[in-house]
Short mmCIF file of N, CA, C and O in Angstrom, two decimals:
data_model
loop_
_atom_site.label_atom_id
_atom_site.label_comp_id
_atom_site.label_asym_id
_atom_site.label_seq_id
_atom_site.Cartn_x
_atom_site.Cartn_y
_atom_site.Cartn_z
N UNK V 12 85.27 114.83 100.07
CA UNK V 12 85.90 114.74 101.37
C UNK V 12 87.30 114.19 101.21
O UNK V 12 87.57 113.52 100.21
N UNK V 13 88.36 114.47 102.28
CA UNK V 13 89.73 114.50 102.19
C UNK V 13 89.77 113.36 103.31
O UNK V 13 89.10 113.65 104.30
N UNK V 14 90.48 112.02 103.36
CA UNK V 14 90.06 111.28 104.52
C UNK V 14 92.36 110.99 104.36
O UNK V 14 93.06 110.89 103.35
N UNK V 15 92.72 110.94 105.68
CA UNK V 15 94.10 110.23 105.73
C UNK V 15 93.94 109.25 106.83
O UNK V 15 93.00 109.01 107.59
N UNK V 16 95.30 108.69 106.68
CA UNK V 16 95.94 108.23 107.55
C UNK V 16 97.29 108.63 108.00
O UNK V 16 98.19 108.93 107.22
N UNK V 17 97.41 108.61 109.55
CA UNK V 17 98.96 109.28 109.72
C UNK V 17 99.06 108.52 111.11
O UNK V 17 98.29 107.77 111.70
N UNK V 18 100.22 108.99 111.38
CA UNK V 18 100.23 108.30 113.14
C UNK V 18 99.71 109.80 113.86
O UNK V 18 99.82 110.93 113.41
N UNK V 19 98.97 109.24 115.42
CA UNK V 19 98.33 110.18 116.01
C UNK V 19 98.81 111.67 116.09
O UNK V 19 98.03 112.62 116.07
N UNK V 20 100.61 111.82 116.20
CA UNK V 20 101.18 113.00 116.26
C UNK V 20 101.01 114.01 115.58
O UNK V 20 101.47 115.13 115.77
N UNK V 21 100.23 113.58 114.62
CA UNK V 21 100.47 114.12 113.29
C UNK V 21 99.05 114.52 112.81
O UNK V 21 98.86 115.23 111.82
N UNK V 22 97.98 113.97 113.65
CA UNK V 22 96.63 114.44 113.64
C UNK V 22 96.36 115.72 112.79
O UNK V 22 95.93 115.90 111.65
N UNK V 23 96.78 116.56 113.84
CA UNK V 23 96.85 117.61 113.90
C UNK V 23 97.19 118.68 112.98
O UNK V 23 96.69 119.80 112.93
N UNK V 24 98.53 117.94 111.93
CA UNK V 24 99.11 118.36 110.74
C UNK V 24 98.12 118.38 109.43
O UNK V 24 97.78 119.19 108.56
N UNK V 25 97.83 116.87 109.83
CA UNK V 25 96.75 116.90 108.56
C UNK V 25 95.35 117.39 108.57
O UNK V 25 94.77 117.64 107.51
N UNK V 26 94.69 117.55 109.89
CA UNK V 26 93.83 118.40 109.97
C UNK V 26 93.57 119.66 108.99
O UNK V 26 92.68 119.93 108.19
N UNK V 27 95.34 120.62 109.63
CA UNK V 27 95.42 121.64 108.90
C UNK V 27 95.62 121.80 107.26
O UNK V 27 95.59 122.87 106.66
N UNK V 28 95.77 120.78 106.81
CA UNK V 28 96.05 120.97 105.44
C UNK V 28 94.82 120.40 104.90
O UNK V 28 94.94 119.77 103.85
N UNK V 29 93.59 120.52 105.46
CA UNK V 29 92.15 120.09 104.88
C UNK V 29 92.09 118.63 105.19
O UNK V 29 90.89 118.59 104.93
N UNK V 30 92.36 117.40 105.53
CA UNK V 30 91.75 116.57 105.73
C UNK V 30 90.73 116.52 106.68
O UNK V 30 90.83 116.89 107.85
N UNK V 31 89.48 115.94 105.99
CA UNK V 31 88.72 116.05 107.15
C UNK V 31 88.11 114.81 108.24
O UNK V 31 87.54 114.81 109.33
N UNK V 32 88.48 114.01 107.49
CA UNK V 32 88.91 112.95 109.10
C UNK V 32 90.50 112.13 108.82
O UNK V 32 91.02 111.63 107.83
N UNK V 33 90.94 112.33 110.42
CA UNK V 33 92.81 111.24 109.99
C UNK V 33 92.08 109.81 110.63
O UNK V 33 91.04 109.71 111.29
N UNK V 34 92.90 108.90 110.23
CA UNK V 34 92.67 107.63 111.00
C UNK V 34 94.31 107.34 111.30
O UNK V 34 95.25 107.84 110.70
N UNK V 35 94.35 106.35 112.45
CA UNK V 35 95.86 105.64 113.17
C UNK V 35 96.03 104.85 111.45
O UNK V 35 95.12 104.13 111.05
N UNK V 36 96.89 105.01 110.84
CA UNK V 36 97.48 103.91 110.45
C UNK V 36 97.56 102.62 110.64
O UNK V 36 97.14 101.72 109.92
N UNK V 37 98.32 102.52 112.01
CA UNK V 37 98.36 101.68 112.76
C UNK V 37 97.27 100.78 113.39
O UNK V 37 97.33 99.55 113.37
N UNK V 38 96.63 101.23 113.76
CA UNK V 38 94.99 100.48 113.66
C UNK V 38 94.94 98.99 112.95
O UNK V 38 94.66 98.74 111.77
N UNK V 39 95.17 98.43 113.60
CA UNK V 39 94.71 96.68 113.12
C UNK V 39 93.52 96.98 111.86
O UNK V 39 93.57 96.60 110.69
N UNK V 40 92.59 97.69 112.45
CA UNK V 40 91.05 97.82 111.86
C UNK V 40 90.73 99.01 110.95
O UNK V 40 89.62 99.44 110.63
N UNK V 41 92.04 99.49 110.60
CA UNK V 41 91.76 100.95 110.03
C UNK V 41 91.24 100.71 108.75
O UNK V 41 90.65 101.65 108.22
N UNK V 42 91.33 99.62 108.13
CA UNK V 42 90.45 99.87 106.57
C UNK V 42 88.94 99.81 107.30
O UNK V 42 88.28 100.83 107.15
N UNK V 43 88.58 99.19 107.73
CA UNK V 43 86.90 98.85 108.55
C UNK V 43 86.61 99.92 108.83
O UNK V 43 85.41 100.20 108.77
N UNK V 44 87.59 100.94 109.25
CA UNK V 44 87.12 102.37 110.02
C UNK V 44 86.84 103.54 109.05
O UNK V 44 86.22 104.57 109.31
N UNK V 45 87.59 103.07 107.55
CA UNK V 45 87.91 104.16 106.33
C UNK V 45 86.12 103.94 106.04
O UNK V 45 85.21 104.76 106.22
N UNK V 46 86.05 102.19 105.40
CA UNK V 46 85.36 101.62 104.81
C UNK V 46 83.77 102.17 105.82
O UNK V 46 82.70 102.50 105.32
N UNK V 47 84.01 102.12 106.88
CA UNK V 47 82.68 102.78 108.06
C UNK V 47 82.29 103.71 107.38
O UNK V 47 81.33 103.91 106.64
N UNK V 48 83.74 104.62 107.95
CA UNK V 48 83.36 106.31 107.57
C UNK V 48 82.67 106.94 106.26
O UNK V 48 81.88 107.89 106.26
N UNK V 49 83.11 106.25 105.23
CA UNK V 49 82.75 106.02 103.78
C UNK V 49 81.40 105.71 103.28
O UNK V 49 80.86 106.09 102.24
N UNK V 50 80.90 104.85 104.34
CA UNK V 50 79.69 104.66 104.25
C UNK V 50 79.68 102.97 103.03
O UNK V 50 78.68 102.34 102.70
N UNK V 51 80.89 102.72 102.69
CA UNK V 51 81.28 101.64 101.46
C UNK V 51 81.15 102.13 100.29
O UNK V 51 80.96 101.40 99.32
N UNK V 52 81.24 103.71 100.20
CA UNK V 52 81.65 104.51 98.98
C UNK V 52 82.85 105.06 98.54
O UNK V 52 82.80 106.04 97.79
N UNK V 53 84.14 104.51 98.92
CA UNK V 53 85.04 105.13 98.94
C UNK V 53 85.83 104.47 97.27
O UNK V 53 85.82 103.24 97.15
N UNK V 54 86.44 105.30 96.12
CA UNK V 54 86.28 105.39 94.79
C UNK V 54 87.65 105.20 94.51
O UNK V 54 88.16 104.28 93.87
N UNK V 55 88.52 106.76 95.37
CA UNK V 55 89.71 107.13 94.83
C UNK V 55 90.43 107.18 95.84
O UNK V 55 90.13 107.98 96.73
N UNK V 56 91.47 106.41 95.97
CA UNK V 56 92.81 106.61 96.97
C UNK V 56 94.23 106.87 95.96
O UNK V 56 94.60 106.50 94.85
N UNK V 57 94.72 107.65 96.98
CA UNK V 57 96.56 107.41 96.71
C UNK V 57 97.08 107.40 98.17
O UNK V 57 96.95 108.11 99.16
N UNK V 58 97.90 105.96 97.77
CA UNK V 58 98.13 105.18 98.74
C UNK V 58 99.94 105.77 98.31
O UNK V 58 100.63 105.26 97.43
N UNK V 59 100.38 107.03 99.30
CA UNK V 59 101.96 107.20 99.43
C UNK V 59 102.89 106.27 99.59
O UNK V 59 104.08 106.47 99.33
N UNK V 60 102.45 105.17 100.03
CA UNK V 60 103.84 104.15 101.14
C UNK V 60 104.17 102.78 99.94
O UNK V 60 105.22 102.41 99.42
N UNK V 61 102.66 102.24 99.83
CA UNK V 61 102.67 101.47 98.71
C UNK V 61 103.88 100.18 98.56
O UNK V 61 104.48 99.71 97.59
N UNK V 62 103.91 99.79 100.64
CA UNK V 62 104.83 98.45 100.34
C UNK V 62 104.23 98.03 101.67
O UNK V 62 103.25 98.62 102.13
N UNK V 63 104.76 97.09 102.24
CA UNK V 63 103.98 96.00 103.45
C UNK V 63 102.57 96.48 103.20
O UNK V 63 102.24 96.96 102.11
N UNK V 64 101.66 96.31 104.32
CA UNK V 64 100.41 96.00 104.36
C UNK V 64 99.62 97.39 103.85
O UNK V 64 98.46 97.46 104.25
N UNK V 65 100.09 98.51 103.03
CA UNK V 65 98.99 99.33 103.04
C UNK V 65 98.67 98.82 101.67
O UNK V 65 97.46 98.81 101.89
N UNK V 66 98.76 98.36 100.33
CA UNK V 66 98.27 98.03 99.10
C UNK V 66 96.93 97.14 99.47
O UNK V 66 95.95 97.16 98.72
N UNK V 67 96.94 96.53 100.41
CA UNK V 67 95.43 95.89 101.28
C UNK V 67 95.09 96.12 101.82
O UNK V 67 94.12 95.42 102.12
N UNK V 68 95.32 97.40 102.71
CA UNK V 68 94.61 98.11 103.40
C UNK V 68 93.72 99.03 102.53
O UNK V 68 92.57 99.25 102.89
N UNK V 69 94.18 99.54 101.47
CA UNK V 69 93.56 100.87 100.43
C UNK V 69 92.44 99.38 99.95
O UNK V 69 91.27 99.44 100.34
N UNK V 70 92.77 98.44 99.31
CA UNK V 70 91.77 97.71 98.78
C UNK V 70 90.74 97.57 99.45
O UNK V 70 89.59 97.75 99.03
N UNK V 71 91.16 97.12 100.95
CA UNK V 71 89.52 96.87 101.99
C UNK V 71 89.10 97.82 102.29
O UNK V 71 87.93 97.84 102.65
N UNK V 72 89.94 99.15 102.27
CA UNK V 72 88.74 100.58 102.49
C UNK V 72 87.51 101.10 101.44
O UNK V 72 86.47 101.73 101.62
N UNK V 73 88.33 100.36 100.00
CA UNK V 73 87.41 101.01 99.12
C UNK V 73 85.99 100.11 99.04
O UNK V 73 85.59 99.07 99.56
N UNK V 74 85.39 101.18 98.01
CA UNK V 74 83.83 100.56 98.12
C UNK V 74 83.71 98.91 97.30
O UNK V 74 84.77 98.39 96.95
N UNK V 75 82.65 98.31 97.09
CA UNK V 75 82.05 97.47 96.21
C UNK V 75 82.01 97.81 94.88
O UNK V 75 82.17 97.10 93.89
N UNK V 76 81.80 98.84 94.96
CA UNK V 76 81.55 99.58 93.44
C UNK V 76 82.88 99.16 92.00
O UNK V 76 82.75 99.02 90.79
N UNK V 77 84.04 99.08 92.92
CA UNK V 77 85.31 99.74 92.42
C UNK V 77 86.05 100.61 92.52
O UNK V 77 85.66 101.37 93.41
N UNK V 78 87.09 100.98 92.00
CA UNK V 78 87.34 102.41 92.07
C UNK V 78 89.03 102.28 91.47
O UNK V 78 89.44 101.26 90.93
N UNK V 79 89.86 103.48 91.67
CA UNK V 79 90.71 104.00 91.07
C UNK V 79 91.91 104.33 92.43
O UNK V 79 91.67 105.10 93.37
N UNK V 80 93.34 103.47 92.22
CA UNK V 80 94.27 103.51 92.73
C UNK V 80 95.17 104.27 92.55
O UNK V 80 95.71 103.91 91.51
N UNK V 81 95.66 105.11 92.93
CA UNK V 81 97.62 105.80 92.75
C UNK V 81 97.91 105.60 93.93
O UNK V 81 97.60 105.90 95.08
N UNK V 82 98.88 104.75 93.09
CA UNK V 82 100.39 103.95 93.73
C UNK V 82 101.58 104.83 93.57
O UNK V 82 101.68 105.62 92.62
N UNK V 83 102.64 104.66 94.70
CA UNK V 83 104.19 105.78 94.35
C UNK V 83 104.59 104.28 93.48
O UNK V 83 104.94 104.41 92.31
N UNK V 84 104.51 102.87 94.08
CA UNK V 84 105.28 101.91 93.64
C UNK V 84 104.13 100.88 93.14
O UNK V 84 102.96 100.96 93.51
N UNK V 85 104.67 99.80 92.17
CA UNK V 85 103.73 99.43 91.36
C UNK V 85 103.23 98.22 92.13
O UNK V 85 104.15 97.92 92.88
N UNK V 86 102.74 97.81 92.21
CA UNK V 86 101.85 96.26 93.08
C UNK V 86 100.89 95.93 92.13
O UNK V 86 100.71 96.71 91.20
N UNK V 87 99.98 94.51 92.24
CA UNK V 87 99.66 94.05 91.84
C UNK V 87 98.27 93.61 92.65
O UNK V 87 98.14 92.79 93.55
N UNK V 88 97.13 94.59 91.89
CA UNK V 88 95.90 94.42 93.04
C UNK V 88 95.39 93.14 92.95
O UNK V 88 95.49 92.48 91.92
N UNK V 89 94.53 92.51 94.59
CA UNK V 89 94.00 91.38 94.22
C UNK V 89 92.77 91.27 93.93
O UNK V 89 92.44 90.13 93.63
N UNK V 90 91.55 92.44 93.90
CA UNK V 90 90.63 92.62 93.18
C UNK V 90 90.53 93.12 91.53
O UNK V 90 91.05 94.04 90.89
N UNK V 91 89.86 92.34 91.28
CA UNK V 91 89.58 92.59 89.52
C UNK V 91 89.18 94.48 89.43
O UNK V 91 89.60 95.39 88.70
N UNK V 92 88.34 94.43 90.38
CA UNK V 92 87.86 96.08 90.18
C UNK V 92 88.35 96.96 90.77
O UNK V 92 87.58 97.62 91.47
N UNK V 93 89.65 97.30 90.74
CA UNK V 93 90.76 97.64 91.73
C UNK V 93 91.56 98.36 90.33
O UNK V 93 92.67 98.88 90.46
#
């Protein structure tokens, strides 16, 4: 499954290019909503923006398990299994 985030306008865009659910960005709660949707399986992100708050947003969406990050810019995760 193809999951984004975009602002609402843009729904629509990413729809068409196969994602199959968008979430608000913007959303206070949008990792909770990734992390929902996911079921707390979520493995592999690439996180485009990769400065203010999305490098912790991609961390709280992903699962327990661990998983695998691409970054455009380099950060410094605060989970070990990250």
């Amino acid at each position: 499954r193809v999951l984004a985030t975009a602002s609402p306008r843009n729904f629509d865009l990413f729809a068409s290019l196969c994602a199959d659910h968008v979430f608000n960005y913007a959303d206070a709660d949008v990792s909770a909503q990734i992390e929902a949707a996911t079921g707390g399986t979520l493995r592999h992100a690439v996180d485009c923006i990769s400065e203010g708050n999305t490098p912790g947003q991609v961390e709280q969406a992903i699962g327990d398990r661990g998983s695998f990050v691409s970054a455009t810019v380099p950060y410094e995760a605060t989970r070990p299994d990250v």
